[in-house]
Coordinates of C-alpha atoms and ligand atoms in Angstrom, one line a residue:
M225 CA -69.6 -9.5 8.9
T226 CA -66.8 -12.1 8.9
L227 CA -63.3 -10.6 9.0
V228 CA -59.9 -12.0 8.1
A229 CA -56.4 -10.7 8.9
G230 CA -53.2 -10.7 6.8
V231 CA -49.8 -10.1 8.2
D232 CA -46.7 -9.0 6.2
S233 CA -43.5 -9.5 8.3
S234 CA -41.0 -8.1 5.8
T235 CA -37.5 -6.8 6.2
Q236 CA -38.2 -3.3 7.3
S237 CA -41.6 -3.6 9.1
C238 CA -44.6 -5.6 10.0
K239 CA -48.0 -4.7 8.4
V240 CA -51.4 -6.0 9.3
V241 CA -54.6 -5.6 7.3
I242 CA -58.0 -6.6 8.4
R243 CA -60.4 -7.2 5.5
E244 CA -64.0 -8.3 5.1
A245 CA -63.8 -12.0 4.1
S246 CA -66.6 -11.9 1.5
T247 CA -65.6 -8.7 -0.4
G248 CA -62.0 -8.0 0.5
R249 CA -63.0 -4.5 1.8
L250 CA -60.2 -3.0 3.9
V251 CA -61.6 -2.5 7.4
R252 CA -58.5 -1.6 9.6
Q253 CA -54.7 -1.8 9.4
G254 CA -51.6 -1.3 11.4
R255 CA -47.8 -1.3 11.1
A256 CA -44.7 -1.4 13.2
A257 CA -41.0 -1.1 12.3
H258 CA -38.4 -3.8 12.5
P259 CA -34.9 -3.2 13.7
G260 CA -32.2 -2.6 11.0
G261 CA -29.4 -5.0 10.2
T262 CA -29.1 -8.4 8.6
E263 CA -29.3 -10.4 11.8
V264 CA -32.3 -9.9 14.0
H265 CA -33.6 -11.7 17.1
P266 CA -37.1 -13.1 16.1
A267 CA -38.5 -11.7 19.3
H268 CA -38.4 -8.3 17.5
W269 CA -40.7 -9.6 14.8
W270 CA -43.2 -10.9 17.4
A271 CA -43.1 -7.6 19.3
A272 CA -43.7 -5.7 16.0
L273 CA -46.5 -8.0 15.0
L274 CA -48.2 -7.4 18.4
R275 CA -47.8 -3.6 18.0
A276 CA -49.2 -3.7 14.4
V277 CA -52.1 -5.9 15.5
E278 CA -52.8 -3.5 18.4
E279 CA -52.7 -0.5 15.9
A280 CA -55.1 -2.5 13.7
G281 CA -57.6 -2.7 16.6
G282 CA -56.8 -6.3 17.6
L283 CA -57.9 -9.7 16.3
D284 CA -60.8 -10.4 18.7
D285 CA -63.4 -10.2 15.9
V286 CA -61.3 -11.9 13.2
A287 CA -62.2 -15.4 12.0
A288 CA -58.9 -16.4 10.3
V289 CA -55.4 -15.0 10.1
S290 CA -52.4 -15.7 7.8
V291 CA -48.8 -14.6 8.1
A292 CA -46.5 -13.9 5.1
G293 CA -42.9 -13.1 5.8
Q294 CA -39.5 -12.3 4.3
Q295 CA -38.1 -15.4 2.7
H296 CA -35.0 -17.5 3.5
G297 CA -34.1 -16.2 7.0
M298 CA -32.6 -18.9 9.3
V299 CA -34.4 -19.3 12.6
C300 CA -32.7 -21.9 14.8
L301 CA -34.6 -23.3 17.8
D302 CA -33.3 -25.4 20.7
E303 CA -35.2 -28.4 22.2
S304 CA -37.3 -26.2 24.3
G305 CA -38.3 -24.0 21.4
H306 CA -36.0 -21.1 22.4
V307 CA -34.2 -19.1 19.7
V308 CA -30.5 -20.3 19.5
R309 CA -29.1 -17.1 18.0
D310 CA -30.2 -14.0 16.0
A311 CA -31.8 -15.0 12.7
L312 CA -29.6 -14.5 9.7
L313 CA -31.7 -12.7 7.1
W314 CA -32.0 -13.2 3.3
N315 CA -29.8 -10.2 2.7
D316 CA -27.0 -11.3 5.0
T317 CA -24.1 -12.2 2.7
R318 CA -21.7 -13.9 5.2
S319 CA -22.5 -17.3 3.9
A320 CA -21.4 -16.5 0.3
G321 CA -18.3 -18.7 0.7
A322 CA -20.5 -21.5 2.1
A323 CA -22.8 -21.2 -0.9
A324 CA -19.8 -21.6 -3.3
D325 CA -18.6 -24.6 -1.4
L326 CA -22.0 -26.3 -1.5
V327 CA -22.4 -25.7 -5.2
A328 CA -19.0 -27.3 -5.8
E329 CA -19.6 -30.2 -3.5
L330 CA -22.8 -31.3 -5.3
G331 CA -21.1 -31.2 -8.7
G332 CA -22.0 -27.7 -9.9
P333 CA -25.0 -25.4 -10.4
T334 CA -26.9 -27.7 -12.7
A335 CA -27.1 -30.4 -10.0
W336 CA -28.6 -27.9 -7.6
A337 CA -31.1 -26.5 -10.1
E338 CA -32.2 -30.1 -10.8
A339 CA -32.4 -31.0 -7.1
V340 CA -34.3 -28.0 -5.7
G341 CA -35.1 -25.7 -8.6
S342 CA -32.5 -23.1 -7.5
V343 CA -28.7 -22.6 -7.3
P344 CA -28.1 -21.5 -3.7
V345 CA -26.4 -18.1 -3.1
A346 CA -25.9 -16.5 0.3
S347 CA -29.6 -15.8 0.7
F348 CA -30.7 -19.4 0.9
T349 CA -31.2 -21.0 4.3
V350 CA -29.1 -24.0 3.5
T351 CA -26.0 -21.8 3.0
K352 CA -26.6 -20.1 6.4
L353 CA -26.8 -23.5 8.1
R354 CA -23.4 -24.5 6.6
W355 CA -22.0 -21.2 7.8
L356 CA -23.4 -21.9 11.3
A357 CA -21.9 -25.4 11.4
E358 CA -18.5 -24.0 10.4
H359 CA -18.4 -20.9 12.5
E360 CA -20.6 -21.5 15.5
P361 CA -20.5 -25.3 16.1
A362 CA -21.9 -25.0 19.6
N363 CA -25.0 -23.1 18.3
A364 CA -25.3 -25.7 15.5
R365 CA -25.3 -28.5 18.1
R366 CA -28.0 -26.8 20.1
T367 CA -30.2 -26.5 17.0
A368 CA -33.1 -28.9 17.3
A369 CA -35.3 -27.3 14.7
V370 CA -34.9 -24.9 11.8
C371 CA -37.6 -22.7 10.4
L372 CA -38.2 -19.5 8.5
P373 CA -39.6 -16.1 9.7
H374 CA -43.2 -16.8 8.7
D375 CA -43.1 -20.3 10.1
W376 CA -41.8 -19.0 13.4
L377 CA -44.5 -16.3 13.7
T378 CA -47.3 -18.7 12.7
W379 CA -46.0 -21.1 15.4
R380 CA -45.9 -18.3 18.0
L381 CA -49.5 -17.3 17.0
A382 CA -50.6 -21.0 17.4
G383 CA -49.2 -20.9 20.9
A384 CA -50.7 -17.6 21.9
L385 CA -54.3 -18.1 20.7
A386 CA -55.4 -19.8 23.8
L387 CA -54.6 -16.6 25.8
P388 CA -56.3 -13.2 25.7
F389 CA -54.5 -10.8 23.4
P390 CA -52.9 -8.7 26.2
S391 CA -51.0 -11.8 27.3
W392 CA -49.7 -12.8 23.9
A393 CA -46.3 -11.2 24.5
D394 CA -45.6 -13.7 27.3
A395 CA -47.0 -16.8 25.6
P396 CA -44.5 -19.6 26.0
P397 CA -43.1 -21.3 22.8
P398 CA -45.4 -24.2 21.7
P399 CA -44.0 -27.7 21.2
L400 CA -41.7 -27.9 18.2
D401 CA -43.9 -30.5 16.4
L402 CA -46.5 -27.7 15.8
L403 CA -44.1 -26.0 13.3
V404 CA -45.6 -25.7 9.9
T405 CA -44.6 -24.0 6.6
D406 CA -45.9 -23.9 3.1
R407 CA -44.6 -24.8 -0.4
G408 CA -43.7 -21.2 -1.2
D409 CA -41.4 -20.5 1.7
A410 CA -40.1 -24.1 1.8
S411 CA -38.9 -23.6 -1.8
G412 CA -36.4 -20.9 -0.6
T413 CA -34.6 -23.1 1.8
G414 CA -32.4 -25.0 -0.6
Y415 CA -33.5 -28.3 0.9
W416 CA -37.1 -28.7 -0.4
S417 CA -37.9 -29.5 -4.0
P418 CA -40.8 -27.7 -5.7
A419 CA -40.8 -30.3 -8.4
T420 CA -41.3 -33.3 -6.1
G421 CA -42.9 -31.5 -3.1
A422 CA -40.5 -33.2 -0.7
Y423 CA -37.7 -32.2 1.6
R424 CA -34.2 -33.1 0.4
T425 CA -32.8 -34.0 3.9
D426 CA -29.8 -35.6 2.2
L427 CA -28.7 -32.1 1.0
L428 CA -29.4 -30.6 4.5
K429 CA -27.4 -33.4 6.1
S430 CA -24.5 -32.7 3.7
A431 CA -24.6 -29.0 4.4
F432 CA -25.2 -29.0 8.1
G433 CA -24.0 -32.4 9.3
A434 CA -27.4 -33.2 10.9
V435 CA -31.1 -33.0 10.1
P436 CA -32.9 -30.9 12.7
L437 CA -36.7 -31.0 12.9
L438 CA -38.3 -29.2 9.9
P439 CA -41.7 -27.7 9.7
R440 CA -44.5 -29.8 8.1
V441 CA -45.2 -28.5 4.6
L442 CA -48.9 -27.7 4.3
G443 CA -50.9 -27.4 1.1
P444 CA -52.2 -23.9 0.1
V445 CA -55.5 -24.2 2.0
A446 CA -55.0 -26.0 5.3
D447 CA -55.3 -25.2 8.9
A448 CA -51.9 -24.4 10.4
V449 CA -53.1 -25.7 13.8
S450 CA -55.5 -28.6 13.9
G451 CA -58.2 -28.3 16.5
G452 CA -57.2 -24.7 17.3
G453 CA -59.5 -22.1 19.0
P454 CA -62.2 -20.0 17.4
M455 CA -59.7 -18.1 15.2
R456 CA -58.2 -20.3 12.4
I457 CA -54.7 -19.9 11.1
A458 CA -53.8 -20.4 7.4
P459 CA -50.4 -21.8 6.4
G460 CA -49.0 -18.4 5.4
T461 CA -46.2 -18.1 2.8
G462 CA -43.2 -16.1 1.7
D463 CA -43.7 -12.4 1.0
N464 CA -43.3 -12.6 -2.7
M465 CA -45.8 -15.5 -2.9
A466 CA -48.3 -13.6 -0.9
A467 CA -47.7 -10.5 -3.1
A468 CA -48.6 -12.6 -6.1
L469 CA -51.9 -13.6 -4.4
G470 CA -52.6 -10.1 -3.2
V471 CA -52.1 -8.4 -6.6
G472 CA -54.0 -11.2 -8.4
A473 CA -51.1 -12.2 -10.6
R474 CA -52.1 -14.6 -13.4
P475 CA -50.1 -16.4 -16.0
G476 CA -48.8 -13.8 -18.5
D477 CA -48.1 -11.3 -15.7
V478 CA -44.7 -10.3 -14.4
V479 CA -44.7 -8.6 -11.0
V480 CA -41.8 -6.3 -10.1
S481 CA -41.6 -5.5 -6.4
I482 CA -39.5 -2.6 -5.2
G483 CA -39.1 -3.2 -1.4
T484 CA -35.9 -3.8 0.5
S485 CA -35.3 -6.4 -2.2
G486 CA -36.0 -5.9 -5.8
T487 CA -37.9 -8.9 -7.3
A488 CA -39.3 -9.8 -10.6
F489 CA -41.5 -12.9 -10.7
A490 CA -44.1 -14.8 -12.8
V491 CA -46.8 -17.3 -12.1
S492 CA -45.9 -20.6 -13.8
D493 CA -47.8 -23.9 -14.2
T494 CA -44.6 -25.9 -14.3
P495 CA -41.5 -25.9 -12.1
T496 CA -38.4 -24.2 -13.4
A497 CA -34.7 -25.0 -13.0
D498 CA -32.2 -22.4 -14.2
P499 CA -28.6 -23.6 -13.9
S500 CA -27.3 -20.1 -14.4
G501 CA -28.7 -19.4 -10.9
A502 CA -30.3 -16.1 -11.9
V503 CA -33.8 -17.4 -11.7
A504 CA -34.9 -19.1 -8.4
G505 CA -37.4 -21.9 -9.1
F506 CA -39.8 -21.2 -6.2
A507 CA -43.2 -22.7 -5.6
D508 CA -46.2 -20.3 -5.1
A509 CA -49.0 -20.2 -2.6
T510 CA -51.6 -21.7 -4.9
G511 CA -50.1 -25.0 -5.9
R512 CA -48.3 -23.6 -8.9
F513 CA -44.8 -22.2 -9.3
L514 CA -43.1 -18.8 -9.0
P515 CA -39.8 -18.3 -10.9
L516 CA -38.2 -15.3 -9.4
V517 CA -35.2 -13.1 -9.8
C518 CA -34.1 -11.1 -6.7
T519 CA -31.7 -8.2 -6.2
L520 CA -30.4 -7.0 -2.9
N521 CA -30.7 -3.3 -3.9
A522 CA -34.0 -1.6 -4.5
A523 CA -35.9 0.9 -2.3
R524 CA -33.0 1.5 -0.1
V525 CA -31.0 2.8 -3.0
M526 CA -33.5 5.7 -3.0
D527 CA -33.2 6.0 0.8
A528 CA -29.4 6.3 0.3
A529 CA -29.7 8.9 -2.5
A530 CA -32.1 10.9 -0.4
R531 CA -29.6 10.9 2.4
L532 CA -26.8 11.9 0.1
T533 CA -28.8 14.8 -1.4
G534 CA -30.2 15.8 2.0
V535 CA -33.9 15.6 1.0
D536 CA -36.9 13.3 1.7
L537 CA -38.2 10.7 -0.7
D538 CA -40.8 12.9 -2.3
R539 CA -38.3 15.6 -3.0
L540 CA -35.9 13.0 -4.3
G541 CA -38.5 12.0 -6.9
E542 CA -39.1 15.6 -7.9
L543 CA -35.4 16.1 -8.3
A544 CA -35.1 13.0 -10.5
L545 CA -37.8 14.2 -12.8
Q546 CA -35.9 17.5 -13.2
A547 CA -32.9 15.8 -14.8
P548 CA -33.2 14.4 -18.4
P549 CA -33.6 10.7 -19.1
G550 CA -30.1 9.2 -18.8
A551 CA -29.0 11.9 -16.4
D552 CA -26.7 13.3 -19.1
G553 CA -24.6 10.1 -18.7
L554 CA -24.4 10.0 -14.9
T555 CA -24.8 6.3 -14.1
L556 CA -25.1 4.6 -10.7
V557 CA -24.5 0.9 -10.2
P558 CA -26.5 0.2 -7.1
Y559 CA -24.6 -2.6 -5.4
L560 CA -24.8 -0.9 -2.0
E561 CA -25.5 -4.2 -0.1
G562 CA -23.3 -6.3 -2.4
E563 CA -25.5 -8.1 -4.9
R564 CA -27.3 -11.4 -5.3
T565 CA -28.3 -11.3 -9.0
P566 CA -25.7 -11.0 -10.4
N567 CA -24.0 -13.0 -7.6
L568 CA -21.5 -10.4 -6.4
P569 CA -21.9 -10.5 -2.6
A570 CA -18.7 -8.4 -1.9
A571 CA -19.5 -5.7 -4.5
T572 CA -20.0 -2.0 -3.7
G573 CA -22.0 0.6 -5.5
S574 CA -20.4 3.1 -7.9
V575 CA -21.1 6.3 -9.7
H576 CA -19.7 6.9 -13.2
G577 CA -19.9 9.8 -15.6
L578 CA -19.3 12.7 -13.1
T579 CA -18.7 16.0 -14.8
L580 CA -19.2 19.5 -13.6
A581 CA -22.5 19.5 -15.4
T582 CA -23.7 16.2 -13.9
A583 CA -22.6 17.0 -10.3
T584 CA -26.1 18.1 -9.3
P585 CA -28.6 16.6 -6.8
A586 CA -31.1 16.2 -9.7
H587 CA -28.6 14.2 -11.8
L588 CA -27.7 12.0 -8.8
A589 CA -31.4 11.4 -7.9
R590 CA -32.2 10.4 -11.5
A591 CA -29.1 8.2 -11.7
A592 CA -30.0 6.4 -8.5
I593 CA -33.5 5.6 -9.7
E594 CA -32.4 4.6 -13.2
G595 CA -29.6 2.4 -11.8
M596 CA -31.9 0.6 -9.4
L597 CA -34.4 0.1 -12.3
C598 CA -31.6 -1.1 -14.6
G599 CA -30.9 -3.9 -12.1
L600 CA -34.6 -4.8 -12.2
A601 CA -34.6 -4.6 -16.1
D602 CA -31.8 -7.2 -16.0
A603 CA -34.0 -9.3 -13.7
L604 CA -36.9 -9.1 -16.1
D605 CA -34.6 -10.2 -18.9
A606 CA -33.3 -13.1 -16.9
L607 CA -36.9 -14.3 -16.3
A608 CA -37.0 -14.9 -20.1
V609 CA -40.8 -14.5 -20.4
T610 CA -42.7 -12.1 -22.7
P611 CA -45.1 -10.6 -20.2
E612 CA -48.6 -9.4 -21.2
R613 CA -48.5 -7.1 -18.2
V614 CA -45.7 -5.8 -15.9
L615 CA -47.1 -4.8 -12.5
L616 CA -45.1 -2.5 -10.2
I617 CA -45.6 -2.9 -6.4
G618 CA -43.7 -2.5 -3.1
G619 CA -42.8 0.6 -1.1
G620 CA -40.6 2.0 -3.9
A621 CA -43.5 1.9 -6.3
R622 CA -45.2 4.7 -4.2
S623 CA -42.7 7.0 -5.9
E624 CA -44.2 8.8 -8.9
A625 CA -40.7 9.2 -10.3
V626 CA -40.2 5.5 -10.2
R627 CA -43.5 4.9 -12.0
R628 CA -42.7 7.4 -14.7
I629 CA -39.1 6.4 -15.2
A630 CA -39.7 2.6 -15.2
P631 CA -41.2 2.5 -18.8
T632 CA -38.2 4.4 -20.2
V633 CA -35.8 1.8 -18.7
F634 CA -37.9 -1.4 -19.2
G635 CA -38.8 -0.3 -22.7
R636 CA -42.5 -1.1 -22.2
P637 CA -45.5 0.2 -20.3
V638 CA -45.9 -0.6 -16.6
L639 CA -49.0 -1.0 -14.6
A640 CA -49.1 0.4 -11.1
P641 CA -51.9 -1.0 -8.9
P642 CA -53.2 1.6 -6.3
P643 CA -50.6 1.9 -3.5
G644 CA -51.3 -0.8 -0.9
E645 CA -49.9 -3.6 1.2
Y646 CA -50.1 -6.4 -1.4
V647 CA -48.2 -8.9 0.7
A648 CA -50.5 -8.5 3.7
D649 CA -53.4 -8.5 1.3
G650 CA -52.2 -11.8 -0.1
A651 CA -52.0 -13.3 3.4
A652 CA -55.6 -12.0 4.1
Y653 CA -56.7 -13.6 0.9
Q654 CA -55.3 -16.9 2.0
A655 CA -57.1 -16.6 5.3
A656 CA -60.4 -15.9 3.4
W657 CA -59.7 -18.9 1.2
L658 CA -59.2 -21.1 4.2
L659 CA -62.6 -20.0 5.5
D660 CA -64.7 -20.2 2.3
G661 CA -62.9 -22.5 -0.1
E662 CA -63.0 -19.8 -2.8
V663 CA -62.6 -16.0 -2.8
H664 CA -64.0 -13.4 -5.1
W665 CA -62.4 -10.1 -4.2
S666 CA -62.7 -7.3 -6.7
S667 CA -59.7 -5.0 -7.2
R668 CA -59.2 -1.5 -8.5
S669 CA -57.7 -1.2 -12.0
P670 CA -54.0 -0.5 -12.1
A671 CA -52.8 2.8 -13.6
V672 CA -51.0 2.5 -16.9
H673 CA -47.6 4.3 -17.2
E674 CA -46.2 4.7 -20.7
A675 CA -43.2 6.6 -21.9
D676 CA -40.8 6.4 -24.9
P677 CA -38.1 3.8 -24.2
V678 CA -34.6 5.2 -23.8
P679 CA -32.3 2.3 -24.6
A680 CA -29.2 4.4 -24.0
I681 CA -29.9 4.2 -20.2
R682 CA -29.4 0.4 -20.1
A683 CA -26.6 0.5 -22.7
R684 CA -24.5 2.9 -20.5
Y685 CA -25.4 0.9 -17.4
A686 CA -24.2 -2.3 -19.0
A687 CA -20.9 -0.6 -19.9
T688 CA -20.4 0.6 -16.3
R689 CA -21.7 -2.5 -14.5
P690 CA -18.4 -4.4 -14.6
H691 CA -16.4 -1.5 -13.1
I692 CA -17.0 -2.0 -9.4
L693 CA -14.8 -2.3 -6.3
D694 CA -15.2 -5.0 -3.7
R695 CA -15.9 -3.9 -0.1
T696 CA -12.6 -5.3 1.2
P697 CA -10.0 -2.5 0.6
Ligands
LIG751 N1 -43.0 7.7 -1.6 C1 -41.9 6.9 -1.6 N2 -41.0 7.1 -2.5 C2 -39.9 6.3 -2.6 N3 -39.7 5.2 -1.8 C3 -40.7 5.0 -0.9 C4 -41.8 5.8 -0.7 N4 -42.6 5.3 0.3 C5 -41.9 4.2 0.8 N5 -40.7 4.0 0.1 C6 -39.7 3.0 0.3 O1 -40.3 1.8 0.6 C7 -39.3 1.0 1.3 C8 -40.1 0.0 2.1 O2 -40.8 -0.8 1.2 P1 -41.5 -2.1 1.6 O3 -42.1 -2.8 0.4 O4 -42.4 -1.8 2.8 O5 -40.2 -2.9 2.2 P2 -40.1 -4.3 2.9 O6 -41.3 -5.1 2.4 O7 -38.9 -4.9 2.3 O8 -40.0 -4.1 4.3 C9 -38.5 2.0 2.1 O9 -37.1 1.7 1.9 C10 -38.8 3.3 1.4 O10 -37.7 3.9 0.9
LIG752 O1 -35.0 -13.1 -0.7 C1 -36.0 -12.6 -1.2 C2 -36.6 -13.3 -2.3 O2 -36.0 -14.5 -2.7 C3 -36.6 -11.3 -0.8 O3 -37.6 -10.8 -1.6 C4 -37.1 -11.4 0.7 O4 -38.3 -12.2 0.6 C5 -37.3 -10.1 1.3 O5 -38.4 -9.4 0.8 P1 -38.7 -7.8 1.1 O6 -38.6 -7.6 2.5 O7 -37.8 -7.0 0.3 O8 -40.1 -7.7 0.6

């Protein structure tokens, strides 16, 4: 039996699945937590990957592996391959001013959308590099190469494979020219064009003042390390691109992922360029494109509501289902981390419509879930496609309350695939694809969730959304 491994190094944790290459049957899995915060030393990702691999029973019997990771994070390496500073993650908003400057310098949002398919906000790597050049010039000068979280982990794996697994933790960094990436993750940098398939080093030079070494961009099915050992390494990709593969998204589908980020994305045969900036024109992991809208506030809104109400996530869901749709007018605008779409990096969350009657844990629980889903309903609208199917995935989709409330907010049925690790599965799929050239994995049918639409929920949310305070008092 040939086995493949898929890794999901996402914001909150690292997950590893080991599947049978021919059928996709799940054989073993493991996971390990990442530290909190929006800047993280990449060594923590490597340590978590090793713990998750160990929990999954190791990779000795695995023929191919692929790593998917949180998009956009800035990993700077010096000439010897050592990390220059903690990586700034996709949800770190300190580069919001740099983003605004870069947009103005190129002549406005349309110029960016035409150049790289997306209008950069603080999440994009290019804005983080501008921030670094302005605020930490010594670190900027030491930066010989820039890569993304999945690129860095793939590169560390490439360097470790020659050693037995117990020694992987101590594997020295490989040469910088072994760094590779893929179209999907490259498209989140702000200096690679999905339409032309080429780096825009001119934009990088303007933003950062220099052009460090960049990872080689591989096609969807290519070895990340040529002439490697017995285990092959696929190119990997960004976590949303891997999720699209893992869930088997096809043209006509919109996938809504409720993880740390909230994302809504569709598979497209053509590149997109939205000058409003709401839709990022990413590439996918198959050679196609993945227009995507991302919010900074999704599953953690429920974590916060659970803390506020003093219950666990299961109880939070039960409470939410006790309150009526619309929570009797209690409305929560979920900008707890600032927001990316709409681009309000300094915003805070707010609660409106408090009365003696709505001041209950059940109302707050319902308002939190509805508010988070309203942000995603806005994301679905921004995608401007008429989906045949809306598929709900991510940690937050494990909540029955989310699955039952989503159709009332979205105004249409949603399909919930069986709970699973679809990002890691997508990576495993890519590894199987590398081995066999084609993959025929069967999947279980998603459960259909239907409910009467309640348009008043979004109407009230739209009325309250502009009434927010910034985080600077
Ligand atoms: N049963 C559940 N109900 C609600 N939320 C859940 C449940 N299980 C997990 N989650 C949420 O899933 C989130 C993690 O989702 P995940 O997709 O793994 O995130 P990421 O990929 O960003 O690291 C946590 O914030 C947690 O709140
Ligand atoms: O920035 C984006 C998409 O553009 C995020 O979706 C990150 O890729 C993080 O994903 P999760 O950890 O929330 O899955």
